[in-house]
Short mmCIF file of C-alpha atoms in Angstrom, two decimals:
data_model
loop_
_atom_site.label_atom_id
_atom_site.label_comp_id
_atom_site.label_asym_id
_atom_site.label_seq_id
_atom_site.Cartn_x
_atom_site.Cartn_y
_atom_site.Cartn_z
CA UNK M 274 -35.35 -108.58 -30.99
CA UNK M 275 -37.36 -107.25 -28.41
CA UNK M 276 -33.99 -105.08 -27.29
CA UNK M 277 -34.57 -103.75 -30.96
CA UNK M 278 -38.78 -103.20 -30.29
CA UNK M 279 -37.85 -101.24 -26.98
CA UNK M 280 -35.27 -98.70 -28.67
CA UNK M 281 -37.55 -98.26 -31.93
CA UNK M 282 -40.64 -97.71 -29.64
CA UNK M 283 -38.43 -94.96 -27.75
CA UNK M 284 -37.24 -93.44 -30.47
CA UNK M 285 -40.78 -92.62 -31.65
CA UNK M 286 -41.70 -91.36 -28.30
CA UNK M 287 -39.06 -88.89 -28.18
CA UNK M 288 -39.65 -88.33 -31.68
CA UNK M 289 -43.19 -87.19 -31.08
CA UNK M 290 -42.02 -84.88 -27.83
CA UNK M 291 -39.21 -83.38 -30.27
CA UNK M 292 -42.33 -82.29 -32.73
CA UNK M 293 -44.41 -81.14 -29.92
CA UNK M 294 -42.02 -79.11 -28.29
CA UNK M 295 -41.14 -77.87 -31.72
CA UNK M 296 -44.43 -76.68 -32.00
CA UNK M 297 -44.88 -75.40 -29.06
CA UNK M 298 -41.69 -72.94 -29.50
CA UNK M 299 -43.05 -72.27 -33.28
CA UNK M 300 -46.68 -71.29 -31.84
CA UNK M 301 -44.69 -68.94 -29.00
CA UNK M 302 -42.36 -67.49 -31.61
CA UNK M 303 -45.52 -67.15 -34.14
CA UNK M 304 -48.35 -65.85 -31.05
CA UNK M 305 -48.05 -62.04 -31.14
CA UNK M 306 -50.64 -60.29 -28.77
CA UNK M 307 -53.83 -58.56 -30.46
CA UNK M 308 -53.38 -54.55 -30.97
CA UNK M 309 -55.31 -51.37 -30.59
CA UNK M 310 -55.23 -48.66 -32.36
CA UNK M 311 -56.62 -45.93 -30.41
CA UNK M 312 -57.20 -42.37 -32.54
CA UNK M 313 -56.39 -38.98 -31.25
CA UNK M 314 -58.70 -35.87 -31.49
CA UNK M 315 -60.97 -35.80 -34.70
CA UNK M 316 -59.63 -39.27 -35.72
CA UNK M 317 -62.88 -41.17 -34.88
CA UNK M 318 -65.14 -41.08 -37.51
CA UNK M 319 -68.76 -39.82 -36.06
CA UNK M 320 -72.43 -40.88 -37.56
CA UNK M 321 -75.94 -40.08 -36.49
CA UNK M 322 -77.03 -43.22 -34.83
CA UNK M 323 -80.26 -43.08 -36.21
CA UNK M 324 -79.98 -41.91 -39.80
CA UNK M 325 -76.17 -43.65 -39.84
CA UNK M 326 -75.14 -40.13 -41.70
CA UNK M 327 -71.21 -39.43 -41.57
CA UNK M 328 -71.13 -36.25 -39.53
CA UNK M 329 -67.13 -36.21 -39.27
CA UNK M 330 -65.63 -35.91 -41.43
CA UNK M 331 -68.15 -34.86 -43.81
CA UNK M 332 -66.89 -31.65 -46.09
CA UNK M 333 -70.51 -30.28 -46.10
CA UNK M 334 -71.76 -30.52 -42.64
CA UNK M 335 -75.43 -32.52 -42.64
CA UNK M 336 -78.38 -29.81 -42.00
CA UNK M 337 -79.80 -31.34 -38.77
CA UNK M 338 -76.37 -32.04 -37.12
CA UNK M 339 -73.34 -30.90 -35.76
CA UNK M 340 -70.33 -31.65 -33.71
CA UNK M 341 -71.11 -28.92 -30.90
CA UNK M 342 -72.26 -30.41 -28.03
CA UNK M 343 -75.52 -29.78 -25.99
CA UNK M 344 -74.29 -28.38 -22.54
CA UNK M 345 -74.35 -30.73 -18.78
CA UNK M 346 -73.49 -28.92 -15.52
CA UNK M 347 -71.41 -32.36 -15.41
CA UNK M 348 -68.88 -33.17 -18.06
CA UNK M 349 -69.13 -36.43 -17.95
CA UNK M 350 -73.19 -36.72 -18.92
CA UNK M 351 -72.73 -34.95 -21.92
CA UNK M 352 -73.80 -36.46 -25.56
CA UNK M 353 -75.82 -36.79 -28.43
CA UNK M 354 -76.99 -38.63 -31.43
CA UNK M 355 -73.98 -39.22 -32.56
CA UNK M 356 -71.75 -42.06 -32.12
CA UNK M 357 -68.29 -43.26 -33.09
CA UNK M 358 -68.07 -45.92 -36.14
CA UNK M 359 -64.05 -46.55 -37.12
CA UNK M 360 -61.20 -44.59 -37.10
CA UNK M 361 -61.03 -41.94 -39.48
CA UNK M 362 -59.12 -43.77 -42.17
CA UNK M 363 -58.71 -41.06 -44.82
CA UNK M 364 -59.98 -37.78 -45.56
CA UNK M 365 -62.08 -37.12 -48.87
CA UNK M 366 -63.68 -33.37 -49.93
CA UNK M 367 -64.87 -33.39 -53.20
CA UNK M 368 -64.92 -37.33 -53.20
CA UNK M 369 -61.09 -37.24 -53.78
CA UNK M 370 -58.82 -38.50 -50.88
CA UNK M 371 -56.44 -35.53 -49.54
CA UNK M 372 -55.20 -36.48 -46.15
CA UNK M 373 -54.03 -40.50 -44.84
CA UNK M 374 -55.20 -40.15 -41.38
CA UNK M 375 -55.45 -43.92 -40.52
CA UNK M 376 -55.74 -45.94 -43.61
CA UNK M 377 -52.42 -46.18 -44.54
CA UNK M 378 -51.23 -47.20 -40.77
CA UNK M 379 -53.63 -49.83 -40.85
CA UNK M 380 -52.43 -51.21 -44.15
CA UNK M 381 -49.33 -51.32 -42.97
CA UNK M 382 -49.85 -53.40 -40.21
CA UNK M 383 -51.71 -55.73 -42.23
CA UNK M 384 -49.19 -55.70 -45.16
CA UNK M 385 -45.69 -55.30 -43.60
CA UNK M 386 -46.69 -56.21 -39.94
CA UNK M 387 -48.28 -59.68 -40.80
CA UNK M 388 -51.68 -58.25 -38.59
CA UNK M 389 -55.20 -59.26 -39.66
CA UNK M 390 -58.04 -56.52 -38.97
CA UNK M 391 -60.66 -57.71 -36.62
CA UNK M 392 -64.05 -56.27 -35.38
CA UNK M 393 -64.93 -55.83 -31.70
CA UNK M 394 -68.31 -57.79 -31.29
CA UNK M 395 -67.25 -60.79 -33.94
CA UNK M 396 -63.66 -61.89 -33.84
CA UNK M 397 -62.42 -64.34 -35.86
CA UNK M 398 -60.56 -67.88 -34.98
CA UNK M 399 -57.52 -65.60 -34.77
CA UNK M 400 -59.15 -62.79 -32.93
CA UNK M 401 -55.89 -63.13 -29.77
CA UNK M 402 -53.14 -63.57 -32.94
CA UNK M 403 -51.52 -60.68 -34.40
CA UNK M 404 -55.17 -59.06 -34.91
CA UNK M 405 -55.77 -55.81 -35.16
CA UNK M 406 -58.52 -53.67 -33.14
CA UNK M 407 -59.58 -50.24 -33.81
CA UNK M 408 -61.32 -48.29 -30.91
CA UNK M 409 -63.24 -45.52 -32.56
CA UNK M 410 -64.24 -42.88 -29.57
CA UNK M 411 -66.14 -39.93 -29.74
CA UNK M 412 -63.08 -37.73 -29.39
CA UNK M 413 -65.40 -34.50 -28.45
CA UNK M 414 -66.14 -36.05 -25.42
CA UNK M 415 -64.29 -36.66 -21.40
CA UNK M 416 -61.12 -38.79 -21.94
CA UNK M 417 -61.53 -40.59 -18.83
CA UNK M 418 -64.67 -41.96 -19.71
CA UNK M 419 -63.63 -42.89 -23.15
CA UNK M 420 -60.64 -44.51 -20.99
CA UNK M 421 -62.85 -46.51 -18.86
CA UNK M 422 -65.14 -47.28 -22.20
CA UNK M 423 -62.00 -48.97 -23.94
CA UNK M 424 -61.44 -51.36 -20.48
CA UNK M 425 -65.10 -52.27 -20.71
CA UNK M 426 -64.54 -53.41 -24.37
CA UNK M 427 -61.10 -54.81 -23.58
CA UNK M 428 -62.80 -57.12 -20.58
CA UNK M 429 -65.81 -58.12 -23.11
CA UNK M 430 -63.38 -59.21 -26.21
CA UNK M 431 -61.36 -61.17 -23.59
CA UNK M 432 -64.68 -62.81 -22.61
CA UNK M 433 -66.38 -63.45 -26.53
CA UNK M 434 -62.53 -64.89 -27.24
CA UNK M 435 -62.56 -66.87 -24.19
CA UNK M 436 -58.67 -65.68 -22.79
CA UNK M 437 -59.84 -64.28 -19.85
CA UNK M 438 -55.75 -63.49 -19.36
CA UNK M 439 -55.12 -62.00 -22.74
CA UNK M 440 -52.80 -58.80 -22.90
CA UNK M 441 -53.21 -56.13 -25.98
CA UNK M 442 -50.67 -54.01 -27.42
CA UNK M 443 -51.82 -50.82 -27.59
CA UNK M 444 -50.54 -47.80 -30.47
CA UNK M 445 -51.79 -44.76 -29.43
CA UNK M 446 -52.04 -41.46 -31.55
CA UNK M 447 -51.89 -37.26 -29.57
CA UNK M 448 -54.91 -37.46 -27.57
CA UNK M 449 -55.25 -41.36 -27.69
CA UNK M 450 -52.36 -42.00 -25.21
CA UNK M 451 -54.30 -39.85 -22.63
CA UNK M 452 -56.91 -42.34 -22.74
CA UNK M 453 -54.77 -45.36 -23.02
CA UNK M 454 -52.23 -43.96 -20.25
CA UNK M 455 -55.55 -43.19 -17.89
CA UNK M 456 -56.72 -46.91 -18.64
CA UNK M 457 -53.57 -48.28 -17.52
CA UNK M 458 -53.18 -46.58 -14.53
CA UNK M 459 -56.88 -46.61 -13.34
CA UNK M 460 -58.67 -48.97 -15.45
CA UNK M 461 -62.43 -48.46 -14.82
CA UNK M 462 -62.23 -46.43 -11.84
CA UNK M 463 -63.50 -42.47 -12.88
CA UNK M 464 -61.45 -39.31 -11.04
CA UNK M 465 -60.95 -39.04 -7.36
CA UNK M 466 -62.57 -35.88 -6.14
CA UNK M 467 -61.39 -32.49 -6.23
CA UNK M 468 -58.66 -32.02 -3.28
CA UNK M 469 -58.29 -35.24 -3.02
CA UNK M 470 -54.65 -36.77 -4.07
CA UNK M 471 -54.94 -39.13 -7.35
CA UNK M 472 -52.92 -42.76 -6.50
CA UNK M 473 -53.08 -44.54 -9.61
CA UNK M 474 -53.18 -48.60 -8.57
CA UNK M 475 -52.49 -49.55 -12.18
CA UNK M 476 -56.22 -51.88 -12.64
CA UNK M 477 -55.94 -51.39 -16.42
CA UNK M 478 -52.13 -53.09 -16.19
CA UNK M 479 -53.83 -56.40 -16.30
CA UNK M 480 -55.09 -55.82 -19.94
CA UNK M 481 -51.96 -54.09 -21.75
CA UNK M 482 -48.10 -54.85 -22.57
CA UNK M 483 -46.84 -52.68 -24.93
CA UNK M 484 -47.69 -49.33 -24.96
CA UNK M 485 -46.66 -46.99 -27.89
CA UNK M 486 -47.22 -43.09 -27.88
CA UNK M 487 -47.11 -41.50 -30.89
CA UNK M 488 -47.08 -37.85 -30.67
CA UNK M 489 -49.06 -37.89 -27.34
CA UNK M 490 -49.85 -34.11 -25.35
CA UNK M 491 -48.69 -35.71 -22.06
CA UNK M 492 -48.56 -32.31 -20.90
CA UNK M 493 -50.75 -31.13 -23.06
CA UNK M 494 -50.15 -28.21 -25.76
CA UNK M 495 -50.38 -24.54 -26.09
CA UNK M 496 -52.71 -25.01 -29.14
CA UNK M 497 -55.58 -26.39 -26.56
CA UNK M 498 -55.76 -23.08 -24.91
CA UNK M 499 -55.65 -20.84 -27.95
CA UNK M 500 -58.54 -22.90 -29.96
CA UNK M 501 -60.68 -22.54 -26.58
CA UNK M 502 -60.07 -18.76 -26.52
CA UNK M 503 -59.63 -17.65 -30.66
CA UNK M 504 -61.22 -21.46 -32.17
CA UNK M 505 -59.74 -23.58 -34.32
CA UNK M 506 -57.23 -21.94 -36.75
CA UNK M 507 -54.14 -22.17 -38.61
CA UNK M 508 -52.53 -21.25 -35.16
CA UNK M 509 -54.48 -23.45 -33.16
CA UNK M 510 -55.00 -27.51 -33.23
CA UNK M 511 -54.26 -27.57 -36.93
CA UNK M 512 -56.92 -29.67 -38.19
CA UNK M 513 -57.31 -29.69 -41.87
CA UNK M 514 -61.21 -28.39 -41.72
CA UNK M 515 -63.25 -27.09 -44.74
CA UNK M 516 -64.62 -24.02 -44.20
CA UNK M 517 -68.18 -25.18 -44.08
CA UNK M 518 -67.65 -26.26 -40.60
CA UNK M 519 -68.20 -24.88 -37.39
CA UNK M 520 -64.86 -23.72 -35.99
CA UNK M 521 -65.64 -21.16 -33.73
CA UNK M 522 -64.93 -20.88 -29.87
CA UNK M 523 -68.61 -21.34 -29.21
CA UNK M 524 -68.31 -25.01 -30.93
CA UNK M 525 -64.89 -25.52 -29.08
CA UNK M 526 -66.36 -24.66 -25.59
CA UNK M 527 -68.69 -27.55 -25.63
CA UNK M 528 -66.26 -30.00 -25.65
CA UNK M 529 -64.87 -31.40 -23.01
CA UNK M 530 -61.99 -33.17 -24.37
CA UNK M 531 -60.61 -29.71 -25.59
CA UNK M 532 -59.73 -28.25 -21.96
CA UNK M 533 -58.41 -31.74 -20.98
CA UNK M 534 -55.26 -30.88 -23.77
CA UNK M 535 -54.81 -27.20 -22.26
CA UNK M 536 -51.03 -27.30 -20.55
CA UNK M 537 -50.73 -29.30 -17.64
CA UNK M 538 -50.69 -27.89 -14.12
CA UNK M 539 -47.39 -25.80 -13.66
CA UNK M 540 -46.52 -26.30 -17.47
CA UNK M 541 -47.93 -23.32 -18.81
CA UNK M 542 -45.19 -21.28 -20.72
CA UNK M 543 -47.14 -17.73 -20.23
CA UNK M 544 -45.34 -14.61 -20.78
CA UNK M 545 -45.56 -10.87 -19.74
CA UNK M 546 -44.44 -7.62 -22.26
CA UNK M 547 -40.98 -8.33 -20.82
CA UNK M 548 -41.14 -12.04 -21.49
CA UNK M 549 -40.74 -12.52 -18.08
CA UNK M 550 -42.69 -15.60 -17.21
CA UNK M 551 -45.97 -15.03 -15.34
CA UNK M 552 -47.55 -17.58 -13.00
CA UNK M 553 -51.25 -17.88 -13.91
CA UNK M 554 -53.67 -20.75 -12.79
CA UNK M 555 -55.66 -21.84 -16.65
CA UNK M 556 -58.00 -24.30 -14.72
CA UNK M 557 -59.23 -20.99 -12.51
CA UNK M 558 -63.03 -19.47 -14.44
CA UNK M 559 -61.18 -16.12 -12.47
CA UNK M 560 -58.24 -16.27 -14.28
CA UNK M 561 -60.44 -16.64 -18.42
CA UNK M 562 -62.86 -13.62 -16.95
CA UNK M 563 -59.60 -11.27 -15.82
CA UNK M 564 -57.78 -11.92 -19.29
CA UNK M 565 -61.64 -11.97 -21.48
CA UNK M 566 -61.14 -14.98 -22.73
CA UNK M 567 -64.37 -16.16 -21.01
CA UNK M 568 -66.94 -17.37 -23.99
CA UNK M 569 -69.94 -16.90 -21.49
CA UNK M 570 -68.81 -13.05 -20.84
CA UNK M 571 -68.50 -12.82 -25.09
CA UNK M 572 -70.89 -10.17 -26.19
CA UNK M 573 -72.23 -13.02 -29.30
CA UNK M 574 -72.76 -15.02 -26.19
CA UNK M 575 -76.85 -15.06 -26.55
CA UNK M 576 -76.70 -15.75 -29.77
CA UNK M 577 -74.87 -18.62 -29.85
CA UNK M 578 -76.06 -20.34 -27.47
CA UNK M 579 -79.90 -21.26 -26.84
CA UNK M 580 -81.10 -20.22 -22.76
CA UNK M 581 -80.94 -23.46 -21.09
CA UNK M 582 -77.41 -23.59 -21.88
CA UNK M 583 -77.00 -20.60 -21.04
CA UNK M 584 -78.15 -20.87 -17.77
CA UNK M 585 -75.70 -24.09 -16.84
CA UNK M 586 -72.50 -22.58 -18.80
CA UNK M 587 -71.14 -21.38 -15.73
CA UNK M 588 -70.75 -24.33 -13.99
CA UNK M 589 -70.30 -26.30 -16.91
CA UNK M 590 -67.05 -24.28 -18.11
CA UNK M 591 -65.69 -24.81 -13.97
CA UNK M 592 -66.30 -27.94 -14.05
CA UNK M 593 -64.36 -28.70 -17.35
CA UNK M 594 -61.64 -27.16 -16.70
CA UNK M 595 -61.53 -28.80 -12.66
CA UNK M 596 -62.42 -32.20 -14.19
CA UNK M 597 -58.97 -31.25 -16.59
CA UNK M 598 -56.49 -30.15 -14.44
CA UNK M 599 -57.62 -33.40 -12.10
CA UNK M 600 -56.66 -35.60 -15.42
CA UNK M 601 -53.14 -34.16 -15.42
CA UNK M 602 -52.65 -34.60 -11.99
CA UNK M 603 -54.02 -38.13 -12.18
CA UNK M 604 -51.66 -38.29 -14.98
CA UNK M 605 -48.86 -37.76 -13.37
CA UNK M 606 -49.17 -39.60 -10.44
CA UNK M 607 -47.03 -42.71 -11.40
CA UNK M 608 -44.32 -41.76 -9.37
CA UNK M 609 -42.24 -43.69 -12.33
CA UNK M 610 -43.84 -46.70 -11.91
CA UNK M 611 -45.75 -48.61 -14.45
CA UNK M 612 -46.58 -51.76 -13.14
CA UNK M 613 -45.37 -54.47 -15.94
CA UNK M 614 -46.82 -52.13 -18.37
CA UNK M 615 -43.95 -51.11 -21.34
CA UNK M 616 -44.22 -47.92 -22.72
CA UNK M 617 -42.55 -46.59 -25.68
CA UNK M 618 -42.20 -42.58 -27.06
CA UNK M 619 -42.25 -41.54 -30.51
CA UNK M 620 -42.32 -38.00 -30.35
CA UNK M 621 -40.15 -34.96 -32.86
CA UNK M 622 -37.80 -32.17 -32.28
CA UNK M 623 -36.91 -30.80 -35.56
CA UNK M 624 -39.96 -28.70 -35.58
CA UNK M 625 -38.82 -25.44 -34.36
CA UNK M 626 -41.82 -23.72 -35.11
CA UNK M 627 -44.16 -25.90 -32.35
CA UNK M 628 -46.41 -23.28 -30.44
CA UNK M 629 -45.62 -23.64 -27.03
CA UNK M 630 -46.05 -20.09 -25.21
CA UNK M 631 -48.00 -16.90 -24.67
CA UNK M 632 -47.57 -14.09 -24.12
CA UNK M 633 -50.12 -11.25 -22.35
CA UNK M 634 -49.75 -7.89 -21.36
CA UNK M 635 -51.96 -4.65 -21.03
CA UNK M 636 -52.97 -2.45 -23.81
CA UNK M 637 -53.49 0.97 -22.30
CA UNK M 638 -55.29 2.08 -25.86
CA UNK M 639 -57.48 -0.22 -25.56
CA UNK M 640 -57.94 -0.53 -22.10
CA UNK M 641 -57.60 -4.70 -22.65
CA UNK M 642 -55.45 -7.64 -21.89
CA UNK M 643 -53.88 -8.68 -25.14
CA UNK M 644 -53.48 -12.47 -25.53
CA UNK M 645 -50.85 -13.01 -28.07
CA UNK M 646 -50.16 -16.77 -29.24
CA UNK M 647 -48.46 -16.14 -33.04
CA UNK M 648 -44.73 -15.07 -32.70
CA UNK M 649 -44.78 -11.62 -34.39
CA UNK M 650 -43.25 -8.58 -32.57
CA UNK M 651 -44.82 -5.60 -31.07
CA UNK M 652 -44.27 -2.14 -29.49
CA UNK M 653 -44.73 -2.36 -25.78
CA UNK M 654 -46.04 0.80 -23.66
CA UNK M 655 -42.80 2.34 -23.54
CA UNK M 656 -42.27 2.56 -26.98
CA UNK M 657 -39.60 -0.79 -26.93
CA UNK M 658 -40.02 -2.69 -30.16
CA UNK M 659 -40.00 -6.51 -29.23
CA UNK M 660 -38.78 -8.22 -32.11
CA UNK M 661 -40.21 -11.25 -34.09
CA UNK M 662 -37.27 -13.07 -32.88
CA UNK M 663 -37.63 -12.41 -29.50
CA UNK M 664 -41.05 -13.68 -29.57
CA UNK M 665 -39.69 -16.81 -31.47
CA UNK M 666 -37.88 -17.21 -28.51
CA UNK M 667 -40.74 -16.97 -25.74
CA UNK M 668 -43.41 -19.07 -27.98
CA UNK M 669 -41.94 -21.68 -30.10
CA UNK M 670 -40.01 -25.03 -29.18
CA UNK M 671 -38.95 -28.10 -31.01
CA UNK M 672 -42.22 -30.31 -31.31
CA UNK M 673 -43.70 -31.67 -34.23
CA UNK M 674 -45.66 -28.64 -35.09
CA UNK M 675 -48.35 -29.02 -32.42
CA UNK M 676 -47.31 -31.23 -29.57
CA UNK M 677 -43.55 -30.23 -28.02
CA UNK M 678 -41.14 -32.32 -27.38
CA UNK M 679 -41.12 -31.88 -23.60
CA UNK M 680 -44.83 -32.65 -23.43
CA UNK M 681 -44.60 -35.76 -25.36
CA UNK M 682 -42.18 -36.87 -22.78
CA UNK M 683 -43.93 -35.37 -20.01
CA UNK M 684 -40.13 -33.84 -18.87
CA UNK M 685 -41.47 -30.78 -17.45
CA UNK M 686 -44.33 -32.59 -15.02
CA UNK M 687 -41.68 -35.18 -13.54
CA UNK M 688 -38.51 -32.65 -12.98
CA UNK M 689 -41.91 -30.17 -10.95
CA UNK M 690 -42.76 -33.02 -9.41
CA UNK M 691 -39.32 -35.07 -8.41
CA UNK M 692 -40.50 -38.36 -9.34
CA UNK M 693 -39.21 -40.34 -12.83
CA UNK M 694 -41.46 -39.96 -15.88
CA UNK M 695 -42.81 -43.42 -16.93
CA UNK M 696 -42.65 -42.04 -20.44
CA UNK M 697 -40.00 -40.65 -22.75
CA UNK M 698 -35.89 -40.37 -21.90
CA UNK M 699 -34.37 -43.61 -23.35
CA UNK M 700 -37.39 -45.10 -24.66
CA UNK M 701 -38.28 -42.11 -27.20
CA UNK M 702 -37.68 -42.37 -30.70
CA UNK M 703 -37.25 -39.25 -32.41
CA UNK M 704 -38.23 -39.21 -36.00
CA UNK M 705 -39.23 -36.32 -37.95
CA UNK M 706 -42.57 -35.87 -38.88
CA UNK M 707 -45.62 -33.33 -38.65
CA UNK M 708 -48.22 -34.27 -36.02
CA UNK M 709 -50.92 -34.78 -38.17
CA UNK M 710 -48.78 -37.27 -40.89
CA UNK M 711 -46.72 -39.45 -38.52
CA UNK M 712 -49.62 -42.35 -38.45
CA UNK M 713 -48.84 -41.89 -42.37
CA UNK M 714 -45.22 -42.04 -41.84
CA UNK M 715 -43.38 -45.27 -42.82
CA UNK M 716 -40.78 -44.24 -40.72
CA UNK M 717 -43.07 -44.45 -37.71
CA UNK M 718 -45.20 -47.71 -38.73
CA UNK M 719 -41.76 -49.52 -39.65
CA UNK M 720 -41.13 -48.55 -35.86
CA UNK M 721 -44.18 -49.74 -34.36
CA UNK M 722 -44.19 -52.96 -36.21
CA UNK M 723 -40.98 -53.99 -34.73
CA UNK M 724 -41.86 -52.85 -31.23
CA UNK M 725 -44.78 -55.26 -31.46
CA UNK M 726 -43.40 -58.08 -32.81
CA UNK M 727 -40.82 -58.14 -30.61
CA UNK M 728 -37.97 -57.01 -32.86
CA UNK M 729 -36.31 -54.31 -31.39
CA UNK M 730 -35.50 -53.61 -27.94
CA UNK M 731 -37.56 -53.02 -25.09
CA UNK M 732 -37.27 -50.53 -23.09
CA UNK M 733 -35.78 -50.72 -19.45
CA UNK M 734 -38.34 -52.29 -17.28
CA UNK M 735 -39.53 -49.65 -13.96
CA UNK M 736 -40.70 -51.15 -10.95
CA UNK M 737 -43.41 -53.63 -11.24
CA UNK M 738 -45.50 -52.97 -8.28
CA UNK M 739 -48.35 -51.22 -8.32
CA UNK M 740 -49.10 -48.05 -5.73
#
């Protein structure tokens, strides 16, 4: 009898270890880390923080605002009233909904992904499970301070939630994966000064797992350079803008973010009337004033722009595009190391129409440098007809309409500088979408759902130490 007691007594104590265990491996099977969503350019939503108007997107621009910015001798000061809200979830004019830029990711996550939306400053009881975060930035403004913004908010959740170890996923759109890429190799550290050689010591790694790029300009895109010098077009960063708004090169050359998209250091596909390439340094004020694409030499110039902007433009313009071409090279600094962090590439090649050159040469009729970015021939000096197929040739690459394909997987940067790209190669998915849909694409949110819940598989891990 008590021989009976002692085996019924251990049968319910290994009973009750079976169940706990069980749970246990149910809760680690179940326990999916929180996610990110962080925009690209114009995907923030942006409101006047004292009136709480939508300025973007808006289809009639409010009469007291506007997305130019007021003009700092340093980048990194700049601002105004307005402040980022949410991501921009869709796009309405006439109170009708014409464009998905967000929304429909976001319902996907919840509906197909099993995700739960949360909000930054009051999480829920399942705030660390399988929630969802969106980090609305003001997108006009320096990436690496938006960069260091998002680690500030990341350290603060992990406090309110009280997971002072948690890791977030992070799904990144274009611009978006600048900032998240900056935060995980620097964290809240800003730039190192000019001359001085970038080491990234991977701070942010502590934060982030899973990394996903969709459509990111790691080495930036042609379409930067042309909106700086013509303003936004059909040619240039394809947004879907009503014409009510400012699109002009004056409004482009006040924000920061713009130069820090220009063509990485040594990536710049430029052109002469032979389609020869040329070497030419786009982070040197020299270099905009020789070619005229300099807004401050612009004869509209005064009227644009009200005099005590005028008399900082200088040194405002040099020190965007210095403050940019230090972001690539901090950029591409990871010598293919990452540090524990897991990054995965969704980029497109079927676009064979993705601007990606320039071409310049002199016009002796004129007397002027010709900047041409659209592939349509012309007659050179000598009375040779370049063809629209040879400029085809010289300005377009497979991309997804804006961002190449080699940029997305920063190819050109590692082979320049003989180190392994953390990005792109065998972790890149290739599906084919426009740059401006693929957050819309189910293709692409099928993807990321099964990168995040751990469904797919990951990518070969680089070397986990940091620099």
């Amino acid at each position: 009898m008590i021989r009976s007691r002692a085996i019924k007594g251990t049968s319910f104590h290994a009973m009750r270890i079976g169940l706990l265990i069980g749970s246990l491996v149910l809760c680690a099977v179940a326990q999916n880390n929180p996610v990110i969503l962080v925009p690209g350019l114009t995907g923030s939503e942006l409101r006047n923080k004292d009136t709480n108007e939508r300025v973007w997107f808006k289809t009639f621009k409010p009469k007291d605002d506007d997305i130019r910015l007021p003009l700092n001798a340093d980048p990194t000061l700049m601002g105004d009233k307005l402040i980022a809200t949410d991501a921009l979830r869709e796009i309405k004019v006439a109170g009708f909904s014409v464009i998905d830029a967000y929304g429909g990711f976001l319902k996907a996550m919840v509906g197909r992904g099993g995700y739960h939306e949360e909000k930054w400053d009051a999480p829920g009881d399942r705030g660390a499970d399988k929630a969802v975060y969106v980090y609305a930035y003001d997108w006009r403004l320096d990436n690496v301070g938006n960069a260091r913004a998002l680690v500030k908010k990341v350290e603060a959740l992990r406090t309110t939630l009280g997971k002072p170890d948690l890791k977030f996923d992070v799904v990144a759109h274009s611009m978006g994966g600048m900032v998240t890429r900056y935060a995980a190799m620097y964290g809240d550290a800003d730039l190192p000064a000019a001359g001085k050689k970038p080491r990234p010591t991977w701070a942010g790694a502590k934060y982030f797992d899973k990394v996903v790029l969709i459509g990111t300009p790691n080495e930036g895109a042609i379409n930067a350079l042309n909106s700086l010098i013509n303003g936004f077009t059909l040619n240039g960063v394809r947004i879907d803008l009503p014409f009510v708004q400012d699109t002009s090169k004056f409004m482009v050359f006040t924000l920061p973010a713009i130069y820090q998209l220009m063509p990485a250091p040594g990536t710049l596909r430029a052109f002469d009337e032979t389609l020869q390439p040329m070497e030419i340094d786009i982070y040197d004020p020299k270099t905009w004033r020789k070619y005229g694409w300099d807004v401050t030499r612009d004869k509209d110039f005064v009227d644009q722009f009200e005099a005590p902007d005028r008399r900082i433009a200088d040194a405002y313009f040099a020190g965007a595009l210095s403050r940019a071409k230090r972001l690539h090279e901090a950029l591409a600094a990871a010598d293919g190391k990452t540090s524990g962090v897991s990054f995965y590439t969704v980029g497109c090649d079927c676009r064979t129409e993705t601007p990606d050159g320039v071409v310049l040469y002199f016009d002796r009729q004129t007397n002027k440098w010709r900047t041409q970015f659209k592939p349509k021939g012309f007659t050179r000096w000598d009375g040779y007809r370049l063809s629209d197929a040879d400029m085809r040739k010289a300005v377009l690459s497979p991309g997804d309409g804006i961002v190449p394909l080699h940029s997305i997987e920063a190819s050109f940067e590692s082979k320049r500088a003989g180190v392994k790209s953390i990005i792109g190669g065998e972790t890149t998915e290739k599906i084919c979408e426009d740059h401006n849909k693929q957050a819309a694409n189910s293709g692409i949110q099928d993807y990321v759902i099964k990168v995040l819940t751990g469904k797919t598989v990951a990518p070969k891990q680089l070397a986990a130490t940091a620099h």
